[in-house]
Tab-separated table of C-alpha atoms and ligand atoms in Angstrom:
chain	number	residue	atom	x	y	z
A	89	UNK	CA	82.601	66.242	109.805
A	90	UNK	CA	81.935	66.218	106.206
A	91	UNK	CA	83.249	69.998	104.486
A	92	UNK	CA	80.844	72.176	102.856
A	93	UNK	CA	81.527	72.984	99.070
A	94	UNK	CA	81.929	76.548	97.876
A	95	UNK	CA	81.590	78.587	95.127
A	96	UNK	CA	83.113	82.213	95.082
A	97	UNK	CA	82.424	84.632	92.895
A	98	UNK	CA	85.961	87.357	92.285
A	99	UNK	CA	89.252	86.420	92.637
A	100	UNK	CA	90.418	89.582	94.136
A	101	UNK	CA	92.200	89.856	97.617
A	102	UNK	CA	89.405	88.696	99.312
A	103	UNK	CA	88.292	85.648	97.116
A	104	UNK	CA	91.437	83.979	96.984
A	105	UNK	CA	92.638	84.370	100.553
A	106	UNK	CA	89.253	82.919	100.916
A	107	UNK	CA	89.811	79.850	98.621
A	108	UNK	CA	93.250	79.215	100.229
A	109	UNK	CA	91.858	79.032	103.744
A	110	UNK	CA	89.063	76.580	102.483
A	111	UNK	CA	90.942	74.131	100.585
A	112	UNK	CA	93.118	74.009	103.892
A	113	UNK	CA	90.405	72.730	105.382
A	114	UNK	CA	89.539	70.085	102.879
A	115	UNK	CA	86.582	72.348	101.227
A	116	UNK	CA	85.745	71.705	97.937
A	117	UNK	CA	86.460	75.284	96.314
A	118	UNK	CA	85.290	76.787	92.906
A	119	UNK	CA	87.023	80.323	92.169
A	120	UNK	CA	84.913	82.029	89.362
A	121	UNK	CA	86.428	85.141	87.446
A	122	UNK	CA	85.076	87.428	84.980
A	123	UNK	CA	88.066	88.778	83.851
A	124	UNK	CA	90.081	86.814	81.366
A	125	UNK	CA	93.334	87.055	83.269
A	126	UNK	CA	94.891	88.271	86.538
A	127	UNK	CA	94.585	91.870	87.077
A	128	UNK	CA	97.198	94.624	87.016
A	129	UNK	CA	97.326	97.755	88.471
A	130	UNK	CA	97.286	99.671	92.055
A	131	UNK	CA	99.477	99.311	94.765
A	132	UNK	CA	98.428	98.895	98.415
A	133	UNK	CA	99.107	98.809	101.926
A	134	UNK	CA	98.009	95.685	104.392
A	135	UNK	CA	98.293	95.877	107.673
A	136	UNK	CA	98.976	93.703	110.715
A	137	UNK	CA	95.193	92.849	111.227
A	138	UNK	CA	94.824	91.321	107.999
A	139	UNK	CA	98.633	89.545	107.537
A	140	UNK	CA	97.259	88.216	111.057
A	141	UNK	CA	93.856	87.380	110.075
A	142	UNK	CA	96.109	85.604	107.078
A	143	UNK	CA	98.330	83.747	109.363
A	144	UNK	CA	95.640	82.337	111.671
A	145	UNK	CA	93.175	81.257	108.984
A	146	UNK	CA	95.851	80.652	106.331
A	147	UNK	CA	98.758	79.165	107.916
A	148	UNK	CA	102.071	79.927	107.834
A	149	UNK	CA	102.436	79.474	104.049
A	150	UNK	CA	100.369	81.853	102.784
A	151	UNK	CA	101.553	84.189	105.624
A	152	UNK	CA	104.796	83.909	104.588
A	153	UNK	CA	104.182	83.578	100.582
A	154	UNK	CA	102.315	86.799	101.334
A	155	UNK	CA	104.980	88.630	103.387
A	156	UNK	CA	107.305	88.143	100.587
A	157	UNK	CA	105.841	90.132	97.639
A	158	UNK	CA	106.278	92.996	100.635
A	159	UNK	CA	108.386	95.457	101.692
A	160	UNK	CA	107.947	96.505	105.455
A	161	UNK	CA	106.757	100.120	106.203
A	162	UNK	CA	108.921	101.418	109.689
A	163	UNK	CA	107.745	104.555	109.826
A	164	UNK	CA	105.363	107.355	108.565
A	165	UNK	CA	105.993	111.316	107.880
A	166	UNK	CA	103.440	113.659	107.621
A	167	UNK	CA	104.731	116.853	105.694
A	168	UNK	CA	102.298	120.277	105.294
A	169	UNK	CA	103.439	122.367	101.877
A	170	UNK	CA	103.149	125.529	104.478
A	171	UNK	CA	104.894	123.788	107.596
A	172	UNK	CA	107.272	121.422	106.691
A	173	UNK	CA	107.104	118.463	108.586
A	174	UNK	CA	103.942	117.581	110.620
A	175	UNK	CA	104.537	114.522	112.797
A	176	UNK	CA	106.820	111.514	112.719
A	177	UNK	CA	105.154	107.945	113.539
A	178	UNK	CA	107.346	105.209	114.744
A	179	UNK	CA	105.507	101.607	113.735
A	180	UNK	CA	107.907	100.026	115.621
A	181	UNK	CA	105.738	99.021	118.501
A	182	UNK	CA	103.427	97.257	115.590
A	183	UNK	CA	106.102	94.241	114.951
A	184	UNK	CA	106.689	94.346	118.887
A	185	UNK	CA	103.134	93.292	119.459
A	186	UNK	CA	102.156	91.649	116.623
A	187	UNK	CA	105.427	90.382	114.732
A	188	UNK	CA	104.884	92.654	111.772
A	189	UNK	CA	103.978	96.144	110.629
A	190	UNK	CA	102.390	97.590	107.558
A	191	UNK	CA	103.592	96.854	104.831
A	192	UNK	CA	103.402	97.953	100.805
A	193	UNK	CA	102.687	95.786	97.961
A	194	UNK	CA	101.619	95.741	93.708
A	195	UNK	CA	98.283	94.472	93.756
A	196	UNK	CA	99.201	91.884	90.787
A	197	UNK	CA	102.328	90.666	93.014
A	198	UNK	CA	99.720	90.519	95.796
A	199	UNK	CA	97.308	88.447	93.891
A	200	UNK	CA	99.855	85.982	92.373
A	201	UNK	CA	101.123	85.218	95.439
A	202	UNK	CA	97.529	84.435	96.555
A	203	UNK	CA	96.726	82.763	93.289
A	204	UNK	CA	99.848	80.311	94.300
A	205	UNK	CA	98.210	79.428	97.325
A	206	UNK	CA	94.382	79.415	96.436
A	207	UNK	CA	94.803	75.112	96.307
A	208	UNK	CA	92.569	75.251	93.394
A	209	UNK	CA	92.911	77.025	89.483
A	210	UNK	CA	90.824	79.821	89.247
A	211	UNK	CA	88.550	79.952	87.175
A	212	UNK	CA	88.987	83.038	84.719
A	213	UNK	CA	86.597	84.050	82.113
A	214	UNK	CA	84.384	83.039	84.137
A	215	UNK	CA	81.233	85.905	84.606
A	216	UNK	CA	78.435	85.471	86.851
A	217	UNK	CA	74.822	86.710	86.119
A	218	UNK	CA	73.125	85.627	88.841
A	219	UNK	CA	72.891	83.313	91.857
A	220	UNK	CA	70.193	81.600	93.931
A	221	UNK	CA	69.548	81.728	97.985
A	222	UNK	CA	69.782	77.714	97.347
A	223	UNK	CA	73.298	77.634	96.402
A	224	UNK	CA	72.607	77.952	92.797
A	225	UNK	CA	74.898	79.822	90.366
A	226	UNK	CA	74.323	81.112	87.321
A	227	UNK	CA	76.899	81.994	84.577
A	228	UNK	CA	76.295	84.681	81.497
A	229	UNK	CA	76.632	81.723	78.943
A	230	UNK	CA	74.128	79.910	80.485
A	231	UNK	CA	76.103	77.511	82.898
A	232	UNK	CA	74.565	76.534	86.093
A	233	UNK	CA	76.451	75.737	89.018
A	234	UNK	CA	75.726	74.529	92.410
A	235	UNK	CA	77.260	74.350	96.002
A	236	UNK	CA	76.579	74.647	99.334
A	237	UNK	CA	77.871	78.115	100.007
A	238	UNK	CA	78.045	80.668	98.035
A	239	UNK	CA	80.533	83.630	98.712
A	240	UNK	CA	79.913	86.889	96.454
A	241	UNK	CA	83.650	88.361	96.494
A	242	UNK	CA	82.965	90.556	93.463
A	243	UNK	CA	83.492	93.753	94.421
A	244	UNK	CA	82.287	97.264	94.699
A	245	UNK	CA	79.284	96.643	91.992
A	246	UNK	CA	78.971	92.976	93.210
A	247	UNK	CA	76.355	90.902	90.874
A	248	UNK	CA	76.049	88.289	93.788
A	249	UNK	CA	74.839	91.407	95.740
A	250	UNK	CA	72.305	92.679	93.414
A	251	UNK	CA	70.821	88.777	92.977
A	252	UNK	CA	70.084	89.228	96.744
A	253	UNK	CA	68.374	92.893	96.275
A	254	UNK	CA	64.406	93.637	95.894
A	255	UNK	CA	64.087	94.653	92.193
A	256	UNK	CA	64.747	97.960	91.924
A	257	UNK	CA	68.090	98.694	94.296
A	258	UNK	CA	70.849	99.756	92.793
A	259	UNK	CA	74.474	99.541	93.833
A	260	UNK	CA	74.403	102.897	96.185
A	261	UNK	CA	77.734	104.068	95.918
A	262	UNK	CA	78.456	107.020	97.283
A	263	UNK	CA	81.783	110.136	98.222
A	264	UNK	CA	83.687	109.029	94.789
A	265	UNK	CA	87.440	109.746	95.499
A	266	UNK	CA	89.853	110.261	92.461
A	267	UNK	CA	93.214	109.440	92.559
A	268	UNK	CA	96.583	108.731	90.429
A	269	UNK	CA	99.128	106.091	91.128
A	270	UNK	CA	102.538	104.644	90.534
A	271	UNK	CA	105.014	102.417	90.709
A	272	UNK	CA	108.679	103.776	90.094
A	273	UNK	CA	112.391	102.770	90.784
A	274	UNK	CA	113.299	105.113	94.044
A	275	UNK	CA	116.643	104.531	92.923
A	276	UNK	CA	118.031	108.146	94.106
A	277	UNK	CA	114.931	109.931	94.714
A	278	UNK	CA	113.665	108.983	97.589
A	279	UNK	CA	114.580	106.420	100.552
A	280	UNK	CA	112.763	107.189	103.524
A	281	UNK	CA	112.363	103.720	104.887
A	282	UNK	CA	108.478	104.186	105.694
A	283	UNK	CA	106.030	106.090	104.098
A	284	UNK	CA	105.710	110.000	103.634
A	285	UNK	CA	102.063	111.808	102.964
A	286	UNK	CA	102.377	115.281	102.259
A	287	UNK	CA	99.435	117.915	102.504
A	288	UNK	CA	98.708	120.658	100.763
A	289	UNK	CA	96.159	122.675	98.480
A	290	UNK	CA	95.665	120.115	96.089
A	291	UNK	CA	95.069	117.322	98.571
A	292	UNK	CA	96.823	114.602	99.537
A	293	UNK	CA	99.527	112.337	98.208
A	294	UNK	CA	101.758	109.650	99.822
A	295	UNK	CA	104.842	107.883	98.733
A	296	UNK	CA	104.947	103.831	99.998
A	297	UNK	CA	108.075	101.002	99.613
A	298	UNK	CA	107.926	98.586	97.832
A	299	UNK	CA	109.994	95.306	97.324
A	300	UNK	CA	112.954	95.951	94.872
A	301	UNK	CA	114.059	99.454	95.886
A	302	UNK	CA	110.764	100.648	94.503
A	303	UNK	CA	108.120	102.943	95.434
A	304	UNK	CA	104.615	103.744	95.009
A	305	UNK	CA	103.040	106.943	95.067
A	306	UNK	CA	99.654	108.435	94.977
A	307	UNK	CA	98.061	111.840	94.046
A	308	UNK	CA	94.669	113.194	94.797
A	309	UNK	CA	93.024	114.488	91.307
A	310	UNK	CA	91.069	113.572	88.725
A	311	UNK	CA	91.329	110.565	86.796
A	312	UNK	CA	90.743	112.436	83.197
A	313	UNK	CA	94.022	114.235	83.754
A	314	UNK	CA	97.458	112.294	84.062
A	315	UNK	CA	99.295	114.082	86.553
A	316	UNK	CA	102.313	115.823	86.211
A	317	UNK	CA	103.291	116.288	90.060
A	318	UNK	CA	103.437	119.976	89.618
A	319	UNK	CA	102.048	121.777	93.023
A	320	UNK	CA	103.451	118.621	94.619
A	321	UNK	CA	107.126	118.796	96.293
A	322	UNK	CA	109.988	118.486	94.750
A	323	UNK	CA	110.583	114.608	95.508
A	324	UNK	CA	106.822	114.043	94.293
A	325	UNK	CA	107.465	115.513	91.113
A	326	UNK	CA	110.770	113.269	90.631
A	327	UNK	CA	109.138	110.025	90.986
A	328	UNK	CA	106.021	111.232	88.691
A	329	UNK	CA	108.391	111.969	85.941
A	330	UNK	CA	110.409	108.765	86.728
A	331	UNK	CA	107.290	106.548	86.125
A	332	UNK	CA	106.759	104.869	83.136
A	333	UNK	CA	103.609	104.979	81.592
A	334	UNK	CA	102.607	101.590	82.052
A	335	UNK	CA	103.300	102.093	85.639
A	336	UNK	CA	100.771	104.806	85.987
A	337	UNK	CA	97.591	103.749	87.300
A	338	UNK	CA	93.784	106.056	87.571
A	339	UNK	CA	92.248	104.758	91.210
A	340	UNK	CA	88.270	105.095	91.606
A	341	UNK	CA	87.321	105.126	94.792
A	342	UNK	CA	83.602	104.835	96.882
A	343	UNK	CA	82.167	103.819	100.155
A	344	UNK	CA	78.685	102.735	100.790
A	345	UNK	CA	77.313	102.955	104.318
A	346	UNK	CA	77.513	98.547	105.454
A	347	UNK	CA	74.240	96.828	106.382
A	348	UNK	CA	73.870	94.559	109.287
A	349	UNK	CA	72.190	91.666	107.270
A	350	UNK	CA	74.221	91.149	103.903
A	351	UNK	CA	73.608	87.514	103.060
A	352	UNK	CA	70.396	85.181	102.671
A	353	UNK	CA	69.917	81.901	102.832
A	354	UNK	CA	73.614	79.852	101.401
A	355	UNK	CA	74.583	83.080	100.495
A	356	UNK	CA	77.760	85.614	101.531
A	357	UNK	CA	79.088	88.433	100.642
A	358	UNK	CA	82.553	89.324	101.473
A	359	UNK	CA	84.887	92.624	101.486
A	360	UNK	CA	84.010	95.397	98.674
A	361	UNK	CA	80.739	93.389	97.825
A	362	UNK	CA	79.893	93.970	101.085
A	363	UNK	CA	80.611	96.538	102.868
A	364	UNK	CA	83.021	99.171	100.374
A	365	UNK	CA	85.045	101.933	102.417
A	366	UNK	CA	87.268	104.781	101.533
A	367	UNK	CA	91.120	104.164	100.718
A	368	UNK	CA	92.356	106.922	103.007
A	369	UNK	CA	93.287	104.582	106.151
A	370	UNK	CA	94.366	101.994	103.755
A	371	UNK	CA	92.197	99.435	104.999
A	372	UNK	CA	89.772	98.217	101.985
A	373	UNK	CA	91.785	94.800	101.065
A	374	UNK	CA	92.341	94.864	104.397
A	375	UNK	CA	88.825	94.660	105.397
A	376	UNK	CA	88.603	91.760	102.683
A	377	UNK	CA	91.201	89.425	104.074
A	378	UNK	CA	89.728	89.939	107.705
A	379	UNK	CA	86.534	88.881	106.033
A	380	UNK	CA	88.227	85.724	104.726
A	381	UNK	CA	89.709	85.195	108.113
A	382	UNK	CA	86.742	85.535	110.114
A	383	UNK	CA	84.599	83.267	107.780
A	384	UNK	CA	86.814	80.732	107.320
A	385	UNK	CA	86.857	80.357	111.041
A	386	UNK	CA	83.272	80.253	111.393
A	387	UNK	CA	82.937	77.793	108.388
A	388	UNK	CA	85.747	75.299	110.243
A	389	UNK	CA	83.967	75.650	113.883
A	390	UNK	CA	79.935	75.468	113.265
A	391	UNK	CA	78.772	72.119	111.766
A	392	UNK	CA	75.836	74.361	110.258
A	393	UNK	CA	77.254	75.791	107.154
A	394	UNK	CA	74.573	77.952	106.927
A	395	UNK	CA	74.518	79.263	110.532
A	396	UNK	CA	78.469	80.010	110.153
A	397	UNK	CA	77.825	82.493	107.323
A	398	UNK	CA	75.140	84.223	109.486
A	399	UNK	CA	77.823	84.146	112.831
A	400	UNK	CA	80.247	85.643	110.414
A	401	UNK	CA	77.673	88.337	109.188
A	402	UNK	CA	76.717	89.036	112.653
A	403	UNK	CA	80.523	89.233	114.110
A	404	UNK	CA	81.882	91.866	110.511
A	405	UNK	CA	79.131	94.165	110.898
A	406	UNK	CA	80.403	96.210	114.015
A	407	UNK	CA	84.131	95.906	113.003
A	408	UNK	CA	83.499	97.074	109.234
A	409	UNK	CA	80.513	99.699	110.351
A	410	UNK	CA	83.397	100.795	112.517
A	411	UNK	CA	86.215	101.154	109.591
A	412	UNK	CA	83.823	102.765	106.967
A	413	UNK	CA	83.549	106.069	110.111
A	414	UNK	CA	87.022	106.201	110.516
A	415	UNK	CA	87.593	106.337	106.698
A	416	UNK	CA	84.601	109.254	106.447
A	417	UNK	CA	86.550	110.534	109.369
A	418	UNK	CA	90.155	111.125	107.561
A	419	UNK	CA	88.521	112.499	104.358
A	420	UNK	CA	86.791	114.871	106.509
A	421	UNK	CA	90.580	115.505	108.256
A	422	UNK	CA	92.140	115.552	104.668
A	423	UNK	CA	89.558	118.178	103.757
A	424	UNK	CA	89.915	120.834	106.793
A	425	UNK	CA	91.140	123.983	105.458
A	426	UNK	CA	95.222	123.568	104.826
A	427	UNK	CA	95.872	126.136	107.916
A	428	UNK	CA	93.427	124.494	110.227
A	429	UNK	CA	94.716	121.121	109.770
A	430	UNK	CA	98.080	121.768	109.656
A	431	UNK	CA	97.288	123.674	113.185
A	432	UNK	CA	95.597	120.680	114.305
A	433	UNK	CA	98.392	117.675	113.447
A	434	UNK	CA	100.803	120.238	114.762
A	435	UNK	CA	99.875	120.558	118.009
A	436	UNK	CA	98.788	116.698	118.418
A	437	UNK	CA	101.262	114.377	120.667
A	438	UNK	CA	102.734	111.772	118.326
A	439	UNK	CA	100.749	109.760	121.010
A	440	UNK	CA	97.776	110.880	119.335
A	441	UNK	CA	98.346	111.213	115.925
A	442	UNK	CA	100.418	107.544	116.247
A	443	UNK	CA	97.000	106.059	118.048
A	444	UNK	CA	95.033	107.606	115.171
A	445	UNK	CA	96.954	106.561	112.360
A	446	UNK	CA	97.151	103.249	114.061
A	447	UNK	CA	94.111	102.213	115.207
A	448	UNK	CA	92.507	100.810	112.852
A	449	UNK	CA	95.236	98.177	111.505
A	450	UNK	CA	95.301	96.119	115.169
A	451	UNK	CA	94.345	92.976	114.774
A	452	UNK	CA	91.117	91.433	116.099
A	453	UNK	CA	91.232	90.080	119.720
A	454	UNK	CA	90.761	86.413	117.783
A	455	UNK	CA	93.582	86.857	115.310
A	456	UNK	CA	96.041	89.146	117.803
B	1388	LIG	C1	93.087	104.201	94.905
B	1388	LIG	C2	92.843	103.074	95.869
B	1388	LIG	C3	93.774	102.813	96.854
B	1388	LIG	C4	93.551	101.773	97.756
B	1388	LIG	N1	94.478	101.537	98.734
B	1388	LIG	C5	94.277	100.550	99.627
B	1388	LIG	C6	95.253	100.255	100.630
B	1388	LIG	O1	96.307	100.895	100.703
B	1388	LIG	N2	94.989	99.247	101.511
B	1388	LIG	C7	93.851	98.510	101.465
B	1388	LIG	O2	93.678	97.608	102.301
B	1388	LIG	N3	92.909	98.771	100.518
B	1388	LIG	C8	93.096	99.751	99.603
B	1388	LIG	N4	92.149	99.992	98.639
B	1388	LIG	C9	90.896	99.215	98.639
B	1388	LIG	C10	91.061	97.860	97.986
B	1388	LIG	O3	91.604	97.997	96.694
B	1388	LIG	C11	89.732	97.134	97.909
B	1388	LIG	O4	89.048	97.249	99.123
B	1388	LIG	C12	89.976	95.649	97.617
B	1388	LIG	O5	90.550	95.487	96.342
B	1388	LIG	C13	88.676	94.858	97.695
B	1388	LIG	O6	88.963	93.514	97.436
B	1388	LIG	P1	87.815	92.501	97.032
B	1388	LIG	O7	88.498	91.170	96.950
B	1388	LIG	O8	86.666	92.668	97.948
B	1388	LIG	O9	87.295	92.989	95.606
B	1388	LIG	P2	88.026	93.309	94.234
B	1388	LIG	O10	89.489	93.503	94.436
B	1388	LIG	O11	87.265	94.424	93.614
B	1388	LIG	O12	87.843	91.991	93.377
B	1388	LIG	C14	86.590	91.627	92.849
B	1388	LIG	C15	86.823	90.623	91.724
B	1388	LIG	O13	85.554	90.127	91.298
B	1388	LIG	C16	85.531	90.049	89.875
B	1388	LIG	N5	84.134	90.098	89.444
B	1388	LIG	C17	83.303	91.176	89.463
B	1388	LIG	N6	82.101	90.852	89.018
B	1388	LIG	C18	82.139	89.530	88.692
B	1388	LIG	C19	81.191	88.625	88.152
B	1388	LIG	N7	79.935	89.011	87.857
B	1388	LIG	N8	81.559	87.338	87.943
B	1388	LIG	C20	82.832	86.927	88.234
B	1388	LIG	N9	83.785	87.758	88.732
B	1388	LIG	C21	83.430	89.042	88.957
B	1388	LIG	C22	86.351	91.262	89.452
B	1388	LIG	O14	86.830	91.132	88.130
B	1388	LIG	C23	87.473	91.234	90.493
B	1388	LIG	O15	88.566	90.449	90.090
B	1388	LIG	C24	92.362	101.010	97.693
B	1388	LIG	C25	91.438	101.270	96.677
B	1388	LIG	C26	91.671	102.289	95.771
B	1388	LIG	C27	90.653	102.539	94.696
C-alpha cells in the first residue's frame, strides 16, 4: 500500500509525536514551524494514556527516548492552608496496570526528545497563512506546498483552523486561567517523591519532580505580577525564591467547548487546534499525543487517507468532549469556597478522590 504524504503545521507535543509515528510508517512527513527555534518554557505532566498512546503508535524508541527526559510521579498530596493535609493518593496501582505512572517533564526537554525522533528536520521559520481542503498549503512568504494530508497542529489560535472557518469566526476562546511557573533545584527544600497541590485563598498551586533532583512548581495569579510565594506555605515560598529568573515562566491558559466535525476534506486538526482544555487535570499535551496516537493508527489501517482522518475525528470527539467537562469540573472544585472544599476532599475515601484524580489519565481500551 503506497503511504500518504503529510504536511503538519506546529511542532509542539502533538506535531512531532505525530511526525515520528508517520515516518515509522514510511510517510513522507513535512514539519512546518513558525517559530525560529525550539521553544522554552513550561513544565508538564503526561500521563499513562498518552506515554501509552506513545508506545503503541511510536514504538519503543520514542517511548523510551520520551520516558527519559522524565522523572516518575509516585504519589500525590493534597494540603488545605486551614486543614493541613487533605488526602494522600498512591499511583502505584498506575505502573501495576499500565507499566508506568505520571510523570513530570520541561516542555523544551520534552520537545527535544521528540524532535530526536520526528525522522525528519523540522522545519522552523516556517509560518503558515493558509491552507486548502485539497491538500494545499500556503506559507506567509508566498510558498505553496502540497500533500495529501494535511494536519493543523498549531495550537490554541490554530491558522489551519481558521482556513477551515466561514468568514467571520473567530478563535472562541473562552475561562482564561493565569498562572506562574518554575523550574528550581529541590536540593533541600522539598523531596516528596510525588507531587503536592496545596489549597488555599489564593487558589491553587502544585509542586511536580522533575529529572535532576529538580522541581517544578505552579501558582494561580496573574501573569502581570511575578510572584513572590507570599500567602503560599512555607516550602512554596522556598522554591519561588530559589528560582532563577530565567526559570520563571507566565502560563495562559483557555478551553473552548470541542466540535464533533473539526476537519474537511484532506484536512485535520489535532490537540490545542482542536479541541483546547483547561490545565487543571494536566491533560492538554496529553490530549495531543492521544491525538497523534489515534490518527496515526487510523492513517496505517484505512487505505482511504481521507476516510482515516474522518474515523479519527469521529473516534476523539467523545474522549476529548469528555476531558474538556472534567477540566470545567476541577476549576469549578478549585473554586468552591476554601471551607466547603476542604469539607468536601476531607470527608472523600481516598477511593474517591484517587478515582477522581485518576480517571482521566487511563489509557484508551486500544492503547491499554
Ligand atoms: C500553565 C499550563 C500548564 C499546563 N500543564 C499541562 C500538563 O501538566 N499536562 C498536559 O498534558 N498539558 C498541560 N498543559 C496544556 C498543554 O501545554 C497544551 O495542551 C499542549 O502544549 C498542546 O500541544 P499542541 O501540540 O496541540 O500545541 P502547541 O504546544 O501550542 O504547539 C503549537 C505549535 O504550532 C506553532 N504554530 C502556531 N501557528 C503556526 C503557523 N501559522 N505556522 C506554523 N507553526 C505555527 C507554534 O509556534 C507551536 O510551536 C498546560 C498548559 C498551560 C498553559
Amino acid at each position: 500500500m503506497s503511504r500518504p504524504s503529510v504536511i503538519i503545521v506546529g511542532s509542539g507535543v502533538g506535531g512531532l509525536a505525530l511526525a515520528g509515528m508517520l515516518t515509522r510508517q514510511g510517510c513522507e512527513v513535512v514539519v512546518l514551524e513558525r517559530a525560529a527555534e525550539r521553544r522554552d518554557g513550561l513544565a508538564i505532566t503526561i500521563w499513562p494514556n498518552a506515554l501509552r498512546a506513545i508506545r503503541r503508535s511510536g514504538g519503543e524508541d520514542m517511548y523510551e527516548a520520551v520516558l527519559k527526559v522524565c522523572e516518575p510521579i509516585h504519589s500525590a498530596r493534597m494540603f488545605s492552608q486551614s486543614r493541613g493535609r487533605l488526602a494522600t493518593i498512591d499511583l502505584g496501582f498506575l505502573t501495576h496496570r499500565y507499566g508506568v505512572t505520571g510523570q513530570g517533564a520541561t516542555r523544551a526537554e520534552l520537545l527535544d526528545a521528540l524532535i530526536a525522533q520526528a525522522g525528519v528536520p523540522v522545519r522552523f521559520g516556517a509560518e503558515v497563512d493558509r491552507v486548502g481542503t485539497d491538500g494545499t498549503v500556503v506559507l506567509t512568504d508566498g510558498e505553496t506546498l502540497r500533500a495529501d494530508l494535511v494536519v493543523g497542529a498549531d495550537g490554541v489560535g490554530s491558522t489551519v483552523r481558521r482556513s477551515l472557518l466561514p468568514p467571520g469566526q473567530g478563535d472562541g476562546r473562552e475561562n482564561p486561567l493565569e498562572s506562574w511557573q518554575g523550574v528550581v533545584d529541590r536540593g533541600g527544600i522539598w523531596d516528596a517523591g510525588g507531587a503536592d497541590f496545596h489549597f488555599g485563598p489564593l487558589g491553587t498551586c502544585g509542586i511536580m519532580p522533575l529529572t535532576g533532583n529538580r522541581a517544578y512548581w505552579f501558582v494561580d495569579g496573574s501573569i502581570r505580577t511575578p510572584p513572590t510565594g507570599r500567602g503560599w506555605p512555607d516550602v512554596v515560598r522556598e522554591l519561588v525564591a530559589a528560582t532563577p529568573p530565567e526559570q520563571l515562566f507566565p502560563g495562559q491558559a483557555w478551553d473552548r467547548r470541542p466540535v464533533r466535525h473539526w476537519g474537511r476534506g484532506r484536512v485535520t486538526l489535532l490537540g490545542d487546534a482542536a479541541h483546547p482544555i483547561l490545565p487543571t487535570i494536566g491533560q492538554g499535551a496529553c490530549m495531543a499525543l492521544e491525538d497523534a496516537g489515534v490518527l496515526a493508527a487510523r492513517i496505517a489501517q484505512d487505505p482511504d487517507p481521507v476516510n482515516a482522518l474522518r474515523r479519527y475525528e469521529d473516534d476523539r470527539y467523545p474522549r476529548v468532549e469528555g476531558h474538556f467537562k472534567k477540566a470545567r469540573g476541577m476549576l469549578r472544585m478549585r473554586g468552591l469556597p476554601g471551607a466547603v472544599r476542604d469539607r468536601v476532599l476531607a470527608v472523600l475515601p481516598d477511593r474517591t478522590i484517587t478515582r477522581m484524580f485518576t480517571d482521566s489519565a487511563l489509557p484508551l481500551p486500544e492503547f491499554s
